[in-house]
Tab-separated table of C-alpha atoms in Angstrom:
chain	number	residue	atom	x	y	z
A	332	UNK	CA	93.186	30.733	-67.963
A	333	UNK	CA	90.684	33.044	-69.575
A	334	UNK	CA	87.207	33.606	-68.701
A	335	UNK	CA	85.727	32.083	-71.262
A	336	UNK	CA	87.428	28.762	-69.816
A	337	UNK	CA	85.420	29.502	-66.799
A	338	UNK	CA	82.033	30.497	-68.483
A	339	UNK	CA	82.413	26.993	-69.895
A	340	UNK	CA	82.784	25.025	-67.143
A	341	UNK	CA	79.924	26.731	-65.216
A	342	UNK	CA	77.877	25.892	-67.726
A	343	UNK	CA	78.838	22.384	-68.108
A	344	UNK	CA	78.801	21.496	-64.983
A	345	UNK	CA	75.397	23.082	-64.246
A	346	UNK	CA	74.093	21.147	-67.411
A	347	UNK	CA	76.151	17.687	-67.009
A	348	UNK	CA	75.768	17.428	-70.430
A	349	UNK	CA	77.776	18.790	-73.173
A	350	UNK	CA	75.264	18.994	-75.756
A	351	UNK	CA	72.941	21.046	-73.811
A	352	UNK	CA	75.890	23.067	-72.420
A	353	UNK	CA	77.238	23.572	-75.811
A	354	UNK	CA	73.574	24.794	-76.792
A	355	UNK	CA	73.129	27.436	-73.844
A	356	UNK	CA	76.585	28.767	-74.655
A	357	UNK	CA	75.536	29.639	-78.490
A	358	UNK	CA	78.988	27.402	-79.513
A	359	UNK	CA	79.232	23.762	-80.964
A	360	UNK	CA	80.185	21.141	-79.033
A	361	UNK	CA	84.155	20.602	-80.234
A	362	UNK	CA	84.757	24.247	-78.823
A	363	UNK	CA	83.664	23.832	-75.555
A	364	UNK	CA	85.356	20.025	-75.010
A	365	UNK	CA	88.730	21.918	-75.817
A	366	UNK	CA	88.538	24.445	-73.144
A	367	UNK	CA	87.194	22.032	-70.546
A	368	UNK	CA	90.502	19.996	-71.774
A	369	UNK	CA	92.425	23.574	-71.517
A	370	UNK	CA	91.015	23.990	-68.358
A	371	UNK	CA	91.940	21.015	-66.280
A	372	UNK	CA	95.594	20.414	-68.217
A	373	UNK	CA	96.219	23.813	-66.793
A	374	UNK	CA	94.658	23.380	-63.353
A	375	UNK	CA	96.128	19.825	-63.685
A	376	UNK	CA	93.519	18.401	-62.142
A	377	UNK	CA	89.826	16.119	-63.529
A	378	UNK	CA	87.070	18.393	-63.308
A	379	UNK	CA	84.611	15.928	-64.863
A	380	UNK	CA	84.148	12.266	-64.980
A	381	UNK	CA	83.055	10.735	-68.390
A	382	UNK	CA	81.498	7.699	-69.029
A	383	UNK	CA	78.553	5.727	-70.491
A	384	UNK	CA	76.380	6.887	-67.896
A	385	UNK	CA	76.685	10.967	-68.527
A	386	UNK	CA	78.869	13.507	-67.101
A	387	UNK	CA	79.799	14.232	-63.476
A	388	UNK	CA	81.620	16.565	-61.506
A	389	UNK	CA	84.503	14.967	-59.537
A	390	UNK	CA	85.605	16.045	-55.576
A	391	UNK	CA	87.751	19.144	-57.333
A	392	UNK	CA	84.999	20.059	-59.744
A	393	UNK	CA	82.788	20.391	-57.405
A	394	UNK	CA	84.629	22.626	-55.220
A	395	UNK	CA	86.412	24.622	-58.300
A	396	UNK	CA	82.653	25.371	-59.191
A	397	UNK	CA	81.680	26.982	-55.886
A	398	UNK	CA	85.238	29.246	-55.676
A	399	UNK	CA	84.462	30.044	-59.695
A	400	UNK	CA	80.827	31.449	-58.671
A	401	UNK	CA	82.035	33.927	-55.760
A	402	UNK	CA	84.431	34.535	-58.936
A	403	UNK	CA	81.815	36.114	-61.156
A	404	UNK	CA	79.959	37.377	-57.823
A	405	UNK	CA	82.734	39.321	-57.409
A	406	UNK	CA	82.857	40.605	-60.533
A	407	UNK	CA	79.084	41.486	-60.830
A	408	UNK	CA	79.192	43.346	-57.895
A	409	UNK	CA	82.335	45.097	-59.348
A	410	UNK	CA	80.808	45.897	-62.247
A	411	UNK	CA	77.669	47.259	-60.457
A	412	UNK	CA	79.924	48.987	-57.855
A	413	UNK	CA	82.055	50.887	-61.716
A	414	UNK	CA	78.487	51.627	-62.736
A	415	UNK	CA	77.312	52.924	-59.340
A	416	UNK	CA	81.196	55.259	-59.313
A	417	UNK	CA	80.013	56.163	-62.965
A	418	UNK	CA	76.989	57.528	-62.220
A	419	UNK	CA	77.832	59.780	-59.548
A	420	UNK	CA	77.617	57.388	-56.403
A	421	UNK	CA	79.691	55.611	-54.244
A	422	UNK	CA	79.100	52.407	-54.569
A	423	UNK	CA	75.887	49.777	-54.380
A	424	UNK	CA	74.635	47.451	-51.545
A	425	UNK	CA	72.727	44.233	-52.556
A	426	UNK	CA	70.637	42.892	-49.611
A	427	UNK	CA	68.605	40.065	-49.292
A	428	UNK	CA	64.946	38.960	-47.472
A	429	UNK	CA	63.859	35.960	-46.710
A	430	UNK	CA	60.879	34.731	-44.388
A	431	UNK	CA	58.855	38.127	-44.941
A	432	UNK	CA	61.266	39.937	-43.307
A	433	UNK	CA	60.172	43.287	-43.933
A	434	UNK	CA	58.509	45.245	-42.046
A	435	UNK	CA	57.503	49.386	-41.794
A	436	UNK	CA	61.072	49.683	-39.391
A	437	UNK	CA	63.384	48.089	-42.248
A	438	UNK	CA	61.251	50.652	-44.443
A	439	UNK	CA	61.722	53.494	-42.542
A	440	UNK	CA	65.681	52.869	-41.934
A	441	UNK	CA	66.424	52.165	-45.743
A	442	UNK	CA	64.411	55.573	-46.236
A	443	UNK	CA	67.036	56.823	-44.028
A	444	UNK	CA	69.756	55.410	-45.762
A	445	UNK	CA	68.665	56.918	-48.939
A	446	UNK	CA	68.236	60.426	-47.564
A	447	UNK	CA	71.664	60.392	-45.117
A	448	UNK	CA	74.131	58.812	-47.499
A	449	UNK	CA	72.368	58.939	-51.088
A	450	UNK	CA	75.710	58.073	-52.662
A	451	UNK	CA	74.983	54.260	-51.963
A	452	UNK	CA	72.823	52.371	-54.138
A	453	UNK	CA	70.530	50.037	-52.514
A	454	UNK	CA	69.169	47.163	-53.748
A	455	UNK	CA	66.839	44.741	-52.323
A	456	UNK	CA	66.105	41.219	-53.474
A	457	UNK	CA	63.335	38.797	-51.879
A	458	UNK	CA	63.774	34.761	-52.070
A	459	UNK	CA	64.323	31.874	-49.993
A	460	UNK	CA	66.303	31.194	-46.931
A	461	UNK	CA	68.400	28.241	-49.043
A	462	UNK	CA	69.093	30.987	-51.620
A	463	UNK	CA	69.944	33.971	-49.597
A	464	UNK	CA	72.453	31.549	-47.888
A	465	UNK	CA	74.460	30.129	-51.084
A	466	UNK	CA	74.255	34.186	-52.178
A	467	UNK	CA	75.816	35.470	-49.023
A	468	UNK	CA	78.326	32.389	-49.470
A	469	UNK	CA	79.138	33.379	-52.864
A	470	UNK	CA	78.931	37.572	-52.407
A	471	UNK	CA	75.925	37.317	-54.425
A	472	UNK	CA	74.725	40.352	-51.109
A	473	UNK	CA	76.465	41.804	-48.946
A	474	UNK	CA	73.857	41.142	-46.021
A	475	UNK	CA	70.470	39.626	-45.440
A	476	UNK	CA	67.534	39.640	-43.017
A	477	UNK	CA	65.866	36.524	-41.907
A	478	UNK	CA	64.251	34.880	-38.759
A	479	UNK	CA	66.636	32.088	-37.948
A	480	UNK	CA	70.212	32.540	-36.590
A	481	UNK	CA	70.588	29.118	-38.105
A	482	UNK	CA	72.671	29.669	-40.452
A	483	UNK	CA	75.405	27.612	-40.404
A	484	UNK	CA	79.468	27.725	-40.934
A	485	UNK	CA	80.472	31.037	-42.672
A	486	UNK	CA	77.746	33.071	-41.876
A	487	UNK	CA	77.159	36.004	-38.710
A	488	UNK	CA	73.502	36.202	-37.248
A	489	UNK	CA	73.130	39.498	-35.525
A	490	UNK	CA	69.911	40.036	-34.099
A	491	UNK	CA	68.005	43.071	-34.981
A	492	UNK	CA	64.495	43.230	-33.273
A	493	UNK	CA	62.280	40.644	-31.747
A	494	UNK	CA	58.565	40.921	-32.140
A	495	UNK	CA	55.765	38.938	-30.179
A	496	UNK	CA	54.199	36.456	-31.771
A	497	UNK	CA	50.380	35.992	-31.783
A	498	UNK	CA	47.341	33.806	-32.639
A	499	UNK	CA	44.735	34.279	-35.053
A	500	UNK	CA	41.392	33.107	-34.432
A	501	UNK	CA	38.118	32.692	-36.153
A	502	UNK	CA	35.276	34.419	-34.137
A	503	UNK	CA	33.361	32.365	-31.581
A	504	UNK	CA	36.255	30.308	-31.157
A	505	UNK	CA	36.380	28.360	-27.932
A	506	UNK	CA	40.247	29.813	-27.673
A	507	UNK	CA	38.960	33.145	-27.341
A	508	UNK	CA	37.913	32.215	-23.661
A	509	UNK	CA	41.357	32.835	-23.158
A	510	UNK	CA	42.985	36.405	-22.994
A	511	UNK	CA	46.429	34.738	-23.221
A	512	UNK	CA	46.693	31.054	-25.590
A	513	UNK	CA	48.126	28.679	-23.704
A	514	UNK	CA	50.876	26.819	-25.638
A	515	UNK	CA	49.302	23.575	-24.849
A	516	UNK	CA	45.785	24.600	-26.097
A	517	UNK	CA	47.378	24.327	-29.673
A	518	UNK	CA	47.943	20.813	-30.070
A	519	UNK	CA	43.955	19.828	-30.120
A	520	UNK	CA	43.478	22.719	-32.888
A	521	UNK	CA	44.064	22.677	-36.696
A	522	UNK	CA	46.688	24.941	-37.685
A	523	UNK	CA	47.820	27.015	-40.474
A	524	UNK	CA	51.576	27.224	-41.106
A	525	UNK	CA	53.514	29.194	-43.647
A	526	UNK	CA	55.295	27.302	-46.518
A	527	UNK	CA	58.707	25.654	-45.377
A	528	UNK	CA	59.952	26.899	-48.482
A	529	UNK	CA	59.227	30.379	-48.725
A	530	UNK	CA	59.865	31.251	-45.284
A	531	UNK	CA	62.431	28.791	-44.185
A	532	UNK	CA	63.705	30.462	-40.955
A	533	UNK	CA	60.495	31.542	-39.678
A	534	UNK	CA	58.963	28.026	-39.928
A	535	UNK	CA	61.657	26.624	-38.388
A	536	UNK	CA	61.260	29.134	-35.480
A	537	UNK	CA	57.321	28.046	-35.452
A	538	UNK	CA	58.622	24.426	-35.253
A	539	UNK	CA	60.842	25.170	-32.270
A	540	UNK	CA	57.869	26.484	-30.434
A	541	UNK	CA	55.537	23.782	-30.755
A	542	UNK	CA	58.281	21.396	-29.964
A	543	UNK	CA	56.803	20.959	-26.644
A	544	UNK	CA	53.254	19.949	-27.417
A	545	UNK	CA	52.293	16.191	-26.646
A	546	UNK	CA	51.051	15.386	-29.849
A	547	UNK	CA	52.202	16.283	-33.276
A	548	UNK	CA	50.868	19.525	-34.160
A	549	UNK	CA	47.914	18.794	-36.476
A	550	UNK	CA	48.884	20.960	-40.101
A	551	UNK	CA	45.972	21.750	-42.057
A	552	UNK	CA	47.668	24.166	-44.449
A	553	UNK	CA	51.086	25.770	-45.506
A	554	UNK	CA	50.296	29.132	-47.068
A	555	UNK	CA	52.956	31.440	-48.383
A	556	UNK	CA	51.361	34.804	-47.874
A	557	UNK	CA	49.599	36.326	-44.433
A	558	UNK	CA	46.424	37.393	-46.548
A	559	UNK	CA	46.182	33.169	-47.521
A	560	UNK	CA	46.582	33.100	-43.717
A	561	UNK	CA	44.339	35.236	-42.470
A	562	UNK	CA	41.614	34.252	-45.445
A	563	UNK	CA	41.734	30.226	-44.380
A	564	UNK	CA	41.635	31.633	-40.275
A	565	UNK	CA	38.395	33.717	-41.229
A	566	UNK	CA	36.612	31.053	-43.255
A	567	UNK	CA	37.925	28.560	-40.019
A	568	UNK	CA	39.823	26.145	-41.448
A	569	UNK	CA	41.764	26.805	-38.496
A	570	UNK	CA	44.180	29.128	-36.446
A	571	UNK	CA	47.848	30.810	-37.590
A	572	UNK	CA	50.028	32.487	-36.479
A	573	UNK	CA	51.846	36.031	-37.084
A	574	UNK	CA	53.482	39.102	-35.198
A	575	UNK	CA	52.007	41.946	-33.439
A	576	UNK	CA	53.885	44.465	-35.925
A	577	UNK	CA	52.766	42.112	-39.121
A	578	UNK	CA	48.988	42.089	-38.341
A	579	UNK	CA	48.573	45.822	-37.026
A	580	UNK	CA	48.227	46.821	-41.076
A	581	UNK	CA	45.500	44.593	-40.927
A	582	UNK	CA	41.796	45.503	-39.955
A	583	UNK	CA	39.553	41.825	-40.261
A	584	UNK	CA	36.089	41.527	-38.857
A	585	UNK	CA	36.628	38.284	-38.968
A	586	UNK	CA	39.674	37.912	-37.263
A	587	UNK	CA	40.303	37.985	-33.661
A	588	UNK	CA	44.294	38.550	-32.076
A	589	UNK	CA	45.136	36.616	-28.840
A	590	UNK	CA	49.169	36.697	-27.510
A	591	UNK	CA	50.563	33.522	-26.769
A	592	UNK	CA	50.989	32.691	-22.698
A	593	UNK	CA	54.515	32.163	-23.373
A	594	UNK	CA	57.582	34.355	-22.821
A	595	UNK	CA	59.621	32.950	-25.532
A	596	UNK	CA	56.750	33.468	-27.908
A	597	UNK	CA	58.794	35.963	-30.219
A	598	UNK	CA	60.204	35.957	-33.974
A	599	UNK	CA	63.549	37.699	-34.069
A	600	UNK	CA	64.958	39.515	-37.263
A	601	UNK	CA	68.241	38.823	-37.946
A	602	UNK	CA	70.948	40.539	-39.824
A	603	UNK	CA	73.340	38.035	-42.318
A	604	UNK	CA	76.360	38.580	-43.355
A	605	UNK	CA	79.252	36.654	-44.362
A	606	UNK	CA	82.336	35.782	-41.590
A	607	UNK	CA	85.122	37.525	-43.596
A	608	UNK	CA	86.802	40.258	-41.191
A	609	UNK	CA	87.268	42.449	-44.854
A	610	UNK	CA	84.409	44.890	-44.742
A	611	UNK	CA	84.215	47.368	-47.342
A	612	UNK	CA	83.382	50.308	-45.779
A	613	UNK	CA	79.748	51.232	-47.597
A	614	UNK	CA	78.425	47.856	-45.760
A	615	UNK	CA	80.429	48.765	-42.456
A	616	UNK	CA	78.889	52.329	-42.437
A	617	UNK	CA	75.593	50.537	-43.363
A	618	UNK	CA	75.864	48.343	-40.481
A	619	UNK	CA	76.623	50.719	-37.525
A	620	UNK	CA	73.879	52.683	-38.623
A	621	UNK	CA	72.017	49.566	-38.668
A	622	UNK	CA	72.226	48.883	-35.050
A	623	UNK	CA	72.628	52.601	-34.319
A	624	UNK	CA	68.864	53.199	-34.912
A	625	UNK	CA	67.794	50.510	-33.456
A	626	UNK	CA	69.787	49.744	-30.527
A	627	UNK	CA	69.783	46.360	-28.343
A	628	UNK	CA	66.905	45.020	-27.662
């Protein structure tokens, strides 16, 4: 089994199609139906069933494809780790954020990092929950921060730091008559919500705290940024939500801050990381520090 072999068959069975697979690969089409045929005599398994109605992976293609993209994860992150050696440094950490995860602490301990243990290259990546999951799954990174601890098999959630959660409010609000929001209140408001999508965990935490209300929670707006937020809140479209820590770097006349009259009203950062009890010891060193500095909360 050669590589190539397995280039091919990621390709193919991301494309379903050999044509188009043939095309992305920069080979004709007899080429690639050989090793695909090379590929499962020698695995002795189907990887692909073919009939009039296209291409599909079977049970075992489906699950050779997952184990053959750790495979190259691995060997990216090799090959960064060689060119990290080759340069003069240890080795290289790839971490992930999701939800808008980062905040001036996660700043200030990666500037730490850096300055204790410069030998280790960092590298940071922002996208989706759904992606920072299937990367962690696949050693795409070595760790992530998010705000849910749902997660799911294969995956450890260690919490990191909580922060309160607050309400934004347009001025002359008749919420403001309250120094502390009852949860209730919400339900008779329009809200603003960030975008399922690019902050998976921390709508889902949102959605667990207005689980309570009586009604379904009237949703004016999913925004993906806190400026989108705070713009719609100011104009009074109606009221978001954000953290204490999150909306300190932010001075809006238009704006006004009220806590939520709820003790569980908190976001929690969490640190990812795959299950496996292998931990090379750049990430183990990382993550001691890690919870060195900032301690249990």
């Amino acid at each position: 089994m050669e590589l190539r072999h397995l280039r091919y068959f990621i390709a193919l069975a991301e494309e379903l199609h050999f044509t188009r697979a043939a095309e992305r690969l920069h080979i004709e089409q007899p080429p690639l139906s050989r090793a695909i045929k090379e590929l499962e005599d020698e695995l002795e398994v189907v990887l692909f069933n073919r009939d009039r109605r296209g291409t599909q992976l079977t049970a075992a293609g489906t699950a050779f494809l997952q184990d053959t993209r750790r495979l190259f994860a691995i060997l990216d992150q090799a090959r960064e780790n060689a060119k990290a050696i080759g340069s003069g440094l240890r080795g290289s950490l790839r971490i992930a954020i999701s939800d808008g995860a980062i905040d001036p602490r996660l700043s200030a301990f990666l500037a730490r990092c850096r300055e204790e243990d410069p030998e280790i290259e960092i590298r940071l990546s922002e996208l989706p929950l759904a992606e920072q999951l299937r990367g962690l799954r696949t050693g795409d990174f070595a760790i992530g921060f998010a705000h849910t601890a749902d997660v799911g098999e294969g995956i450890v959630a260690d919490p990191i730091w909580q922060d309160p959660l607050v309400i934004a409010l347009p001025l002359r609000h008749e919420l403001l008559a309250h120094k502390e929001v009852p949860l209730h209140e919400l339900g008779h408001h329009p809200l603003i919500l960030c975008d399922p999508y690019v902050c998976e965990g921390y709508c889902r935490e949102l959605v667990r705290l207005l689980r309570p209300l009586e009604h379904e929670p009237n949703v004016v707006e999913h925004v993906s940024s806190l400026d989108m937020m705070l713009t719609l809140v100011g104009a009074g479209f109606g009221i978001g939500f954000t953290t204490e820590t999150r909306i300190a770097a932010y001075q809006r006349s238009d704006v006004v801050i009220r806590p939520l009259a709820v003790d569980s009203a908190v976001i929690t950062t969490y640190l990812l990381r795959g299950d496996s009890d292998s931990i090379p010891a750049p990430l183990e060193q990382f993550i001691a520090r890690l919870h060195a500095h900032f301690g249990s909360w």
